[in-house]
Every structure is written in C-alpha cells, then in structure tokens.
Amino acid sequence: MARHLITSAIPYINGIKHLGNLVGSQLPADLYARYQRARGHEVLFLCATDEHGTPAELAAAKAGKPVAEYCAEMHEVQARIAEGFRLSFDHFGRSSSDRNHALTQHFAGRLAETGLIREVSETQMYSHADGRFLPDRYIEGTCPNCGFDSARGDQCDNCTKQLDPVDLINPHSTISGSTELEMRETKHLYLCQSKMKDELEEWIDTRDGWPVLTTSIAKKWLNDGDGLQDRGITRDLDWGIPVKKGNEDWPGMEGKVFYVWFDAPIEYIACSQEWVDAGKGADWERWWRTDKGADDVTYTQFMGKDNVPFHTLGFPATILGSGEPWKLVDYIKSFNYLNYEGGQFSTSRGRGVFMDQALEILPADYWRWWLLSHAPESSDAEFTWENFQASVNKDLADVLGNFVSRVTKFCRSKFGEEVPEGGSYGPQEEALIADLEARLAAYETQMEAMEVRKASQELRALWVAGNEYLQSAAPWAAFKEDPERAAAIVRLSLNLIRFYAAVSSPFIPDASAQMAQAFGLETVDWPKAPLSEALSTLPAGHTFTVPENLFRKVTDEETADWQERYSGTR
Ligand SMILES: [Zn+2]
C-alpha cells in the first residue's frame, strides 16, 4: 500500500468559483484521490480556503461585515458547494486558522535565521483617493513586456511576466480608478529567492516526468531576464497573519501582515494539523516531515497554470530555505484555462456557469463528467452548451445509462429481480472479458499518469464495450430459442454493472453508488485481473432493484435557456 498526499490549489475566499476554477485544480485532484483510495492506497487529500489579502477585506466591506465573520461564512458556503460536487477532501481547512498563523510565523523565523530574509525600505504606491497603500493587484496598467492594457501590479495575465506596480505604464487604482498615485516609503521583508536559485533549479531538474507546462513556467521564472527575483513577503494591511519571528515580535514590522502568497501554500501543511485537530487523523507529521515517516509519501499538487510559479519556486524556497526536513512536492499537475462560449469566464461580469448555479440545474456527475473529459490539459479548452449537451447525452445517457436500464429492465421482465441462473459464458463472453482486461489496464495506466482526458476516454471505452456486447449477444432474441443462453448473457451484463460501479466511481461517484446500491452493495472493490472472477462475483439468485434512470437527457430547450441565462451580469 502506497501513501499519497494530494493537495488542490486553495480557492480564494471572496466568492463562489466558476467551472473553470473547479476543473483547474479541485476536481482533477478529487479524481486522483478517489482513484488512489479505490486502489487501496492510503490517501490524505487536503484543500482549504485562501482567506487573507485585500480582496477579502474589500469583499467583506462590500457585504457590510467584519472580515473574519465574512470569511467564516464564505468558508461554509464553499465547503457546502464542494460537498455538492462530491469533492472528497479529508479536510477542508482555512488559511486564517491559528495553525497557519503559527506555522507561517515559524517559517518566517527560520528563514530569518538561515539568512534568507532581508529588510527593504521601499516606496509603494499610495492612493490619495483611496486613503491607503495599494496592493499590487489593485493597480492596473499597460504591461511593459507585451503591451497588454489590463496587466496587474504583480503579474501580467497575458504574458505571465512577474511585475512590480512601478513597471506598469499609466497605472491606476482599480478600487477608485484614480490615477493620483504617489510613491511613499514603507519597510518590508523580502524572501531572498535569488540566493536559492541554484538549489531550486537543481531540485526541479531532479523532478522526473513533470509536465512541460509546469517545468517551462518554472524555468522561465528562474532564468528570464535577471533571473529569479527576491520577493516581498509582507504588506501594509490589517487582515492577515501578523509579522512575527516565530513566537517573537519583529522589530520594525509592527502593524504589518504576511503577504498572502507567502502564507497560502503553508496552509497545505497547517491544513493537515487542522485535520488532526478536527479528530479526523492522528498524526500529521508522518505526511509532512521526512524525519517522521514522510519519506515514503508521494506528494502530488493540482493547480491552474497561473499558480505554477508559487508552487515550483515560492513555496519550495520557503520550505527548503527553512533547513528543516519538510516533504517537497513530487509531482505538479497543472492545467490550462477553460474558456466559456467563445470568451472567458468572468467573475466580475457573471459570465459563465458558477459552481452553485451548476448544481442548481443538474446533479454533480453531469458536470464532473463533462469537465473531466474536457479538462484543459495540453491547451486551453472551451465550454459550450452544445458540446455539454452532446457529451452528456451521448456518453452518460446513451452509453452508460442506457446499458444499465436495458439490462435491469429486461432481466426483471424475463427472469425477475435477481441474477438469473443457467447457461454458461461462451466464446463471446470470453472475448469481451479479454477486451475489458486490456482496456482496464489502459485506463489504469492513464489514471496513474493523471492523463485526465485520456482516462475518461478509456473509461468510456469500457462502457462502450459492454454496450456492443449486449447489442450483439442480443439476449432478447436468444430468450425465445434458448432461455439459458439469455440467462448467461444477462448474468454477465448484471455483473458488468457492478464492474462499472467500481471503475466509474472516480469520475461519477453518485451514479456509481446508485449502481452498487441496485445490488444492495455499499461499495465495490476495484476489479483485478483475471476479470472472469470479477465478472462472476454476483451469483445466480443475487437480488437487485431496477435503478431509477441514472442519467436523463439534456433537452434543446434547456440548452438554449441556460445559454441565455449565463451569458453575463450575474
Ligand atoms: Zn504582459
């Protein structure tokens, strides 16, 4: 039994995420966690809300609530929606937890001791209209690198170049729109990432088989221009983790907090402590400390491409720089963007489908299937209602749903609601079983490799193989001449439903549970070769109930209605 630590990039607290966010981290992470658990491995799957920084302050102000109260409420909202999508986190933590406060202060203290923190007196944009220092992302202007006119103060979303607000051409406040910005003096702590460059590059070079998307972004940050830059880890804000050196005050840093990019990834570790605090686990150190048993852990992170720099460089610099034996990530699975109907999802304009809306119109499995089978892996992908309707209707309703419905209803009408006896598996069944064995192995290979789209195709191929078998074996025709032959076909087909319950569970857990429950089963073990055994597990006489339609079809009217409804201005 292997041990898998799996984390999803943590969603920001200031609102409900859209489907593009979901498929860029949480959902594929859940797929992988469910798969590894199903294979009998020990899994710790963690996610949390990312709660610090100015956007949280501003969202709370807009909602007329104290920021702590706002974050607590939004955390509950996000946790409920995550449950709705069946995201199987072992714990869904909060970056504002006491645990993360203590751990972030601990890391800063260690980094100061190892000589990787320096104090910098700098000038920062102060906005007279807003009466405050402006965080980087609240300043927009034209990118000096590519000319994109809505580059943020910290990064250009168009060319991904890391920026400083002073680099921007024609900067303005995104809060008030004011261009009356002034540089004022303030003191901040910087993490000396430049000193870590060689160590980081060496480490990245040892990461075998990382996706090109991941390594190319990391290498770009390491080597472009003047190379990896030191980066500020503190801000002039109220809401956040107070700057401390471990447990001690940090002279000159009073009233400042850590920058959210510094404390957010540390929450991956703190989350495991919260998991223990919540009574769900006994020992977090065996997952995170290589001196306490984490040596045999395989750690996989899931994230959108915009998060790659922080996970390949920023967070590793923090934990490597501490000089302590922390577990480093083994594999980073990163995703491109999901676009929406010829444009982008837009939170501000309410363009696209958001996670709460999605669950209001269809159950989780429909979304899970479409999103995962169209995951933006090798390039950006696009959600269109037309494609969604076609894919759901074909794959889920016509292929899997139809198979389950036909087999169970036919059996009920001819043999009653139990697995029929008589007959035996012949050459047609043997050929099917051999085919399924090969396809299952291919499916497992893609799942191990986290090739999400390819895995979905292999799973679909397993469903198709069953359908084709049923169509050609035609028990309804056989029944007239040779009821025993029909009984054998139906017996295998019922066992196939049980088989599908197991292998489909990482993608569509609710439908899988429904298939298992039709046979009175709570769970179904992952099938192992030779499949002749797995496909005779349900003996003659085992009772079942005909399940409600697993999947319904999405109609043209619905598609047109939803297309209109989610086109913008939420
Ligand atoms: Zn740019």
XYZ file of C-alpha atoms and ligand atoms in Angstrom:
571
model
C 0.000 0.000 0.000
C 1.436 3.352 -1.069
C 0.800 6.676 0.653
C -0.455 9.632 -1.362
C -0.545 13.208 -0.145
C -2.719 15.176 -2.562
C -3.438 18.887 -2.430
C -5.583 21.102 -4.607
C -4.711 24.768 -5.060
C -6.729 26.573 -2.441
C -9.611 28.722 -3.737
C -9.783 32.343 -2.723
C -12.462 33.250 -0.217
C -14.121 36.219 -1.899
C -16.842 34.479 -3.817
C -18.096 31.365 -5.492
C -15.792 29.888 -8.118
C -16.722 29.103 -11.707
C -16.413 25.796 -13.511
C -13.046 26.777 -14.981
C -11.619 27.113 -11.459
C -13.144 23.777 -10.491
C -11.616 21.824 -13.358
C -8.254 23.566 -12.927
C -7.499 22.070 -9.517
C -10.125 20.695 -7.110
C -11.924 18.347 -9.469
C -8.938 16.547 -11.043
C -7.364 16.351 -7.575
C -10.537 14.657 -6.347
C -10.472 12.272 -9.312
C -6.945 11.238 -8.433
C -7.668 10.949 -4.704
C -10.725 8.784 -5.336
C -8.761 6.607 -7.738
C -5.865 6.045 -5.344
C -8.248 5.239 -2.496
C -10.144 2.815 -4.738
C -6.846 1.077 -5.498
C -6.402 0.505 -1.783
C -3.775 3.151 -1.108
C -3.611 5.463 1.881
C -4.592 8.979 0.838
C -4.569 12.336 2.575
C -6.416 14.794 0.340
C -6.375 18.403 1.501
C -7.805 21.688 0.368
C -8.692 24.927 2.139
C -9.903 28.442 1.573
C -7.328 31.159 0.948
C -8.572 33.937 3.192
C -6.034 36.727 3.510
C -5.288 39.813 1.488
C -7.070 42.901 0.311
C -9.747 41.248 -1.860
C -11.160 39.572 1.270
C -11.152 42.909 3.112
C -12.908 44.623 0.252
C -15.476 41.859 -0.241
C -16.282 41.948 3.469
C -16.655 45.738 3.386
C -18.996 45.393 0.444
C -21.044 42.810 2.333
C -21.092 45.110 5.385
C -19.463 42.520 7.628
C -16.314 42.238 9.715
C -13.771 40.430 7.593
C -13.372 37.477 9.988
C -17.123 36.915 10.013
C -17.318 37.254 6.244
C -14.551 34.683 5.763
C -16.162 32.226 8.189
C -19.440 32.465 6.281
C -17.862 32.162 2.853
C -15.832 29.192 4.008
C -19.063 27.411 4.919
C -20.570 28.320 1.550
C -17.559 26.957 -0.331
C -17.470 23.834 1.841
C -21.144 23.106 1.079
C -20.633 23.554 -2.651
C -17.560 21.313 -2.535
C -19.702 18.640 -0.895
C -22.284 19.156 -3.607
C -19.644 18.320 -6.209
C -18.591 15.336 -4.075
C -15.076 16.688 -3.591
C -13.754 14.133 -1.135
C -11.349 16.267 0.884
C -10.120 14.602 4.039
C -10.145 18.117 5.392
C -11.177 21.483 4.006
C -9.206 23.948 6.062
C -8.777 27.693 6.370
C -5.616 29.694 5.776
C -6.758 32.030 8.577
C -6.550 29.201 11.141
C -4.442 29.529 14.286
C -2.381 26.654 12.951
C -1.466 28.576 9.813
C -0.692 31.709 11.820
C 1.773 29.796 13.970
C 3.333 27.850 11.110
C 3.751 30.904 8.857
C 5.406 32.816 11.682
C 7.590 29.771 12.323
C 8.769 29.618 8.699
C 9.495 33.339 8.606
C 11.546 32.969 11.797
C 13.502 30.039 10.371
C 14.148 31.868 7.106
C 15.458 34.848 9.054
C 17.818 32.527 10.954
C 19.093 30.922 7.759
C 19.795 34.350 6.288
C 17.118 34.275 3.635
C 15.111 37.290 4.783
C 16.192 40.860 4.262
C 14.520 44.095 5.228
C 13.933 46.545 2.465
C 12.938 50.150 2.707
C 10.908 50.769 -0.328
C 8.411 53.064 -1.787
C 4.979 51.753 -2.521
C 2.011 53.095 -4.391
C -0.205 55.126 -2.115
C -3.584 56.209 -3.396
C -4.876 59.522 -2.099
C -8.395 58.851 -3.323
C -8.481 55.507 -1.514
C -6.518 56.663 1.542
C -4.300 53.574 1.593
C -1.333 51.778 0.163
C -2.465 49.849 -2.866
C -1.626 46.176 -3.040
C -0.161 45.150 -6.383
C -3.274 43.567 -7.714
C -5.258 46.729 -7.132
C -3.145 48.607 -9.560
C -3.626 48.058 -13.254
C -1.883 49.469 -16.258
C -0.195 48.528 -19.500
C 2.324 45.666 -19.427
C 5.820 46.906 -20.311
C 6.648 43.461 -21.682
C 3.773 42.699 -24.056
C 1.632 45.843 -24.160
C -1.462 44.150 -22.639
C -3.574 47.020 -21.284
C -5.006 45.330 -18.163
C -1.839 43.983 -16.570
C -1.999 43.762 -12.771
C 0.625 45.222 -10.499
C 2.009 41.782 -9.625
C 1.692 39.855 -12.852
C 0.583 40.193 -16.447
C -2.188 37.693 -17.159
C -1.412 37.885 -20.842
C 2.322 37.043 -20.892
C 2.570 35.755 -17.247
C 5.526 38.050 -16.546
C 6.049 38.888 -12.896
C 5.741 42.650 -12.452
C 6.133 45.427 -9.968
C 3.486 48.141 -9.930
C 6.120 50.746 -10.835
C 6.805 48.840 -14.053
C 3.292 49.488 -15.330
C 2.668 52.151 -17.915
C -0.209 54.518 -16.971
C -1.068 52.829 -13.654
C -4.395 53.448 -11.914
C -6.229 52.244 -8.792
C -8.751 49.528 -9.567
C -10.691 50.473 -6.432
C -11.421 54.090 -7.306
C -9.986 54.299 -10.807
C -7.866 57.187 -9.580
C -4.537 57.890 -11.268
C -3.477 60.110 -8.350
C -0.955 57.623 -7.070
C 2.117 58.507 -5.119
C 5.141 56.501 -4.116
C 5.552 56.526 -0.331
C 8.208 54.981 1.856
C 7.487 51.810 3.820
C 9.567 48.908 5.132
C 9.066 45.285 4.107
C 10.585 41.843 4.434
C 11.853 40.086 1.338
C 12.451 36.393 0.803
C 15.869 36.034 -0.857
C 14.731 33.717 -3.624
C 17.715 34.773 -5.743
C 20.050 33.084 -3.245
C 18.018 29.904 -3.660
C 18.078 29.906 -7.464
C 20.691 27.191 -7.955
C 19.204 24.940 -5.294
C 15.720 25.353 -6.772
C 16.902 24.702 -10.309
C 18.799 21.609 -9.202
C 15.728 20.356 -7.394
C 13.454 20.994 -10.389
C 15.925 19.135 -12.635
C 15.519 16.055 -10.444
C 11.732 16.073 -10.892
C 11.367 13.361 -13.498
C 8.454 13.465 -15.861
C 6.917 16.746 -14.768
C 4.519 18.131 -17.372
C 6.168 20.511 -19.837
C 3.626 23.156 -18.841
C 4.917 23.012 -15.266
C 8.661 22.987 -15.913
C 8.584 25.547 -18.704
C 6.827 28.092 -16.486
C 9.236 27.403 -13.620
C 12.305 27.683 -15.854
C 11.034 30.912 -17.318
C 10.766 32.458 -13.863
C 14.174 31.088 -12.865
C 16.056 32.321 -15.893
C 14.199 35.034 -17.770
C 15.744 38.488 -17.615
C 17.789 38.886 -14.437
C 16.659 35.516 -13.144
C 14.681 34.680 -10.045
C 13.951 37.793 -8.014
C 13.670 38.294 -4.272
C 10.070 38.806 -3.343
C 8.286 40.803 -0.662
C 6.501 38.693 1.928
C 4.842 41.459 3.976
C 2.109 44.029 3.350
C 0.665 47.137 4.922
C -2.721 45.650 5.708
C -4.861 44.891 8.761
C -6.225 41.492 7.772
C -3.713 38.685 7.713
C -1.089 36.926 9.775
C 0.846 39.428 11.934
C 4.535 39.541 11.074
C 6.429 37.698 13.781
C 9.713 35.836 14.021
C 8.385 32.542 15.339
C 6.770 33.489 18.642
C 8.672 36.748 18.940
C 7.903 40.248 17.792
C 9.740 41.521 14.744
C 11.034 44.995 15.479
C 10.052 47.488 12.808
C 7.312 45.235 11.442
C 4.564 46.225 13.841
C 1.153 46.508 12.247
C 2.152 44.597 9.133
C 0.987 41.210 7.969
C 2.462 38.491 5.783
C 1.682 38.710 2.111
C -0.951 36.189 1.146
C 1.267 34.432 -1.425
C 3.635 33.534 1.424
C 1.082 32.147 3.899
C -1.344 30.439 1.464
C 0.805 27.431 0.465
C 1.936 26.964 4.074
C -1.746 26.202 4.702
C -1.228 22.870 2.934
C 0.780 21.832 5.977
C -1.368 23.688 8.507
C -4.433 22.013 6.989
C -3.083 18.615 7.979
C -2.743 19.922 11.556
C -6.343 21.157 11.399
C -7.284 17.693 10.139
C -5.786 16.226 13.334
C -7.399 18.945 15.486
C -10.766 18.044 13.960
C -10.296 14.469 15.160
C -10.094 13.038 11.653
C -6.496 11.895 11.837
C -3.875 11.090 14.417
C -0.542 12.160 13.025
C 0.180 14.892 10.506
C 3.961 14.700 10.733
C 4.137 11.314 9.033
C 2.761 13.089 5.925
C 4.999 16.136 6.015
C 8.218 15.501 7.912
C 10.757 13.292 6.206
C 12.340 12.676 9.638
C 8.965 11.454 10.952
C 7.949 8.931 8.332
C 7.044 11.064 5.279
C 9.888 9.584 3.227
C 7.592 7.087 1.542
C 4.856 9.637 0.790
C 4.170 10.593 -2.821
C 3.058 14.213 -2.834
C 1.040 15.482 -5.800
C -0.264 19.011 -6.253
C -3.021 20.109 -8.646
C -3.370 23.677 -9.907
C -4.070 26.064 -12.756
C -1.059 27.355 -14.697
C -1.244 30.779 -13.014
C -0.343 29.095 -9.729
C 2.689 27.213 -11.013
C 5.348 29.823 -10.107
C 4.314 29.857 -6.459
C 4.357 26.081 -6.221
C 7.567 25.403 -8.164
C 9.559 28.277 -6.667
C 7.949 30.314 -3.899
C 6.737 27.523 -1.641
C 9.764 25.256 -2.225
C 12.015 28.252 -1.450
C 10.148 28.649 1.844
C 10.397 25.054 2.965
C 13.849 24.270 1.522
C 15.125 27.538 2.927
C 13.934 26.653 6.414
C 16.655 23.987 6.578
C 14.112 21.649 8.146
C 13.171 18.210 6.776
C 9.837 19.038 5.131
C 8.326 16.903 2.399
C 8.658 18.534 -1.025
C 6.204 18.032 -3.847
C 6.896 15.051 -6.117
C 4.597 15.900 -8.998
C 2.785 19.045 -10.055
C -0.183 18.567 -12.336
C -1.036 21.913 -13.878
C -3.877 22.929 -16.127
C -4.528 25.477 -18.823
C -7.687 27.562 -18.800
C -11.245 26.621 -19.558
C -12.956 29.272 -21.664
C -16.669 29.849 -21.900
C -18.635 30.107 -25.151
C -16.011 31.890 -27.208
C -14.716 34.123 -24.411
C -13.550 33.912 -20.837
C -15.415 33.095 -17.666
C -15.768 36.387 -15.844
C -16.430 36.605 -12.133
C -16.974 40.355 -12.242
C -19.396 40.173 -15.159
C -21.019 36.923 -14.067
C -20.217 35.358 -17.405
C -20.251 31.569 -17.410
C -21.555 28.961 -15.009
C -20.575 29.227 -11.359
C -20.382 26.239 -9.054
C -23.586 26.988 -7.136
C -25.557 27.612 -10.327
C -24.302 24.410 -11.908
C -25.640 22.305 -9.033
C -28.993 24.082 -9.170
C -29.624 22.875 -12.711
C -28.043 19.420 -12.847
C -26.520 16.892 -10.428
C -22.773 16.838 -9.843
C -21.995 13.816 -12.023
C -23.077 15.579 -15.231
C -20.614 18.374 -14.551
C -17.856 16.126 -13.292
C -18.066 14.016 -16.416
C -18.056 16.886 -18.894
C -15.369 18.875 -17.109
C -13.002 15.975 -16.588
C -13.489 14.544 -20.079
C -12.693 18.022 -21.467
C -10.009 19.007 -18.959
C -7.726 21.756 -20.321
C -4.545 19.695 -20.257
C -2.491 20.181 -23.416
C -4.110 23.508 -24.274
C -6.952 25.763 -23.206
C -10.374 24.137 -23.571
C -13.770 25.633 -24.196
C -17.119 25.049 -22.588
C -20.056 25.348 -24.966
C -23.605 24.345 -24.121
C -23.856 22.486 -27.409
C -20.848 20.360 -26.582
C -22.020 19.844 -22.998
C -25.426 18.633 -24.157
C -23.951 16.325 -26.791
C -21.375 14.823 -24.458
C -23.743 14.267 -21.534
C -26.485 12.813 -23.714
C -24.173 10.529 -25.656
C -21.718 9.325 -23.053
C -23.819 9.265 -19.918
C -27.405 8.759 -21.084
C -26.977 6.772 -24.316
C -23.977 4.659 -23.405
C -23.817 4.009 -19.665
C -27.354 4.903 -18.563
C -28.968 3.015 -21.400
C -26.931 -0.107 -20.745
C -27.921 -0.214 -17.086
C -31.550 0.444 -17.867
C -31.840 -2.137 -20.648
C -30.142 -4.919 -18.728
C -32.026 -4.496 -15.467
C -35.418 -3.978 -17.098
C -35.002 -6.928 -19.449
C -33.958 -9.159 -16.570
C -36.901 -8.046 -14.448
C -39.360 -8.796 -17.223
C -37.978 -12.244 -18.122
C -36.264 -13.588 -15.004
C -37.425 -11.372 -12.149
C -35.330 -9.120 -9.937
C -32.451 -11.492 -9.300
C -29.388 -12.613 -11.197
C -30.642 -15.460 -13.405
C -29.156 -18.944 -13.303
C -28.438 -21.307 -16.144
C -26.192 -21.315 -19.166
C -22.505 -20.531 -19.075
C -20.133 -17.955 -20.527
C -19.072 -18.871 -24.084
C -16.597 -17.513 -26.654
C -18.418 -14.187 -26.962
C -18.153 -13.643 -23.212
C -14.517 -14.720 -23.148
C -13.729 -12.258 -25.933
C -15.475 -9.470 -24.031
C -13.631 -10.278 -20.818
C -10.268 -10.276 -22.606
C -11.144 -6.948 -24.213
C -12.182 -5.451 -20.884
C -8.973 -6.654 -19.255
C -6.856 -4.852 -21.832
C -8.985 -1.724 -21.622
C -8.986 -1.680 -17.839
C -5.182 -1.850 -17.860
C -5.084 1.084 -20.297
C -7.499 3.035 -18.087
C -5.362 2.398 -15.012
C -2.233 3.488 -16.886
C -3.831 6.835 -17.798
C -5.144 7.348 -14.275
C -1.719 6.690 -12.757
C -0.270 9.198 -15.210
C -3.009 11.722 -14.349
C -3.902 11.984 -18.027
C -7.412 13.039 -17.216
C -8.893 13.286 -20.691
C -7.294 10.073 -21.890
C -8.502 8.293 -18.762
C -12.057 9.467 -19.447
C -11.796 8.069 -22.982
C -10.637 4.716 -21.632
C -13.496 4.637 -19.144
C -15.960 5.454 -21.893
C -14.449 2.659 -23.981
C -15.229 0.233 -21.142
C -18.858 1.356 -21.212
C -18.988 1.099 -24.993
C -17.573 -2.436 -24.929
C -20.434 -3.552 -22.674
C -22.998 -1.912 -24.922
C -21.604 -3.506 -28.034
C -21.570 -6.884 -26.353
C -25.180 -6.536 -25.285
C -26.201 -5.418 -28.737
C -24.542 -8.348 -30.485
C -25.348 -11.005 -27.867
C -28.985 -9.805 -28.005
C -30.491 -11.676 -25.034
C -33.984 -10.590 -26.121
C -33.544 -12.665 -29.304
C -31.756 -15.546 -27.557
C -34.521 -15.787 -24.959
C -37.037 -17.103 -27.492
C -34.851 -20.026 -28.625
C -32.570 -20.643 -25.700
C -33.520 -19.044 -22.335
C -30.373 -20.459 -20.691
C -28.207 -18.624 -23.182
C -30.151 -15.437 -22.458
C -29.685 -16.030 -18.721
C -25.895 -16.262 -19.126
C -25.791 -13.035 -21.146
C -27.895 -11.220 -18.574
C -25.852 -12.611 -15.707
C -22.657 -11.271 -17.229
C -24.328 -7.951 -18.037
C -25.532 -7.526 -14.454
C -22.006 -8.253 -13.264
C -20.825 -5.629 -15.723
C -22.982 -3.025 -13.968
C -21.246 -3.938 -10.744
C -17.895 -3.640 -12.557
C -18.900 -0.184 -13.873
C -19.869 0.888 -10.367
C -16.257 0.313 -9.315
C -14.339 1.702 -12.265
C -16.597 4.742 -12.815
C -16.504 5.886 -9.197
C -13.589 8.358 -9.517
C -15.444 10.219 -12.282
C -19.116 9.885 -11.369
C -19.366 8.840 -7.723
C -23.136 9.296 -7.328
C -24.090 7.179 -10.323
C -21.536 4.594 -9.202
C -23.107 4.445 -5.759
C -26.523 4.080 -7.380
C -25.290 1.156 -9.490
C -23.803 -0.543 -6.427
C -26.931 0.074 -4.372
C -29.053 -1.587 -7.050
C -27.372 -4.793 -5.874
C -27.565 -3.888 -2.195
C -23.847 -3.100 -2.093
C -22.318 -0.206 -0.164
C -19.063 -0.252 -2.100
C -17.498 -2.347 -4.818
C -13.827 -3.277 -4.753
C -11.658 -2.279 -7.678
C -11.666 -5.200 -10.146
C -8.466 -7.173 -10.615
C -7.402 -9.417 -13.455
C -8.407 -12.057 -14.294
C -11.720 -10.316 -14.813
C -13.511 -13.622 -15.285
C -13.647 -13.662 -11.477
C -14.729 -10.062 -11.021
C -17.420 -10.604 -13.628
C -18.879 -13.637 -11.879
C -18.948 -12.097 -8.419
C -22.726 -11.681 -8.375
C -24.021 -15.270 -8.261
C -27.315 -16.525 -9.591
C -30.027 -15.602 -7.128
C -28.440 -12.300 -6.017
C -31.315 -9.833 -5.920
C -31.347 -6.342 -7.359
C -33.694 -3.447 -7.906
C -34.012 -1.621 -11.194
C -32.350 1.739 -10.552
C -34.047 4.990 -11.430
C -32.702 6.371 -14.683
C -29.040 7.036 -13.971
C -28.899 9.966 -16.374
C -31.544 11.945 -18.148
C -31.018 13.741 -21.405
C -30.456 17.458 -21.594
C -33.021 18.993 -23.967
C -32.541 21.618 -26.664
C -34.884 23.973 -24.780
C -32.824 23.715 -21.608
C -29.615 24.277 -23.515
C -30.999 27.427 -25.147
C -32.358 28.675 -21.821
C -29.087 28.121 -19.951
C -27.018 29.638 -22.716
C -29.067 32.809 -22.370
C -29.177 32.758 -18.575
C -25.414 32.514 -18.028
C -24.262 34.901 -20.726
C -23.376 37.652 -18.255
C -24.363 40.099 -15.479
C -24.915 37.724 -12.619
Zn 2.412 41.144 -20.497
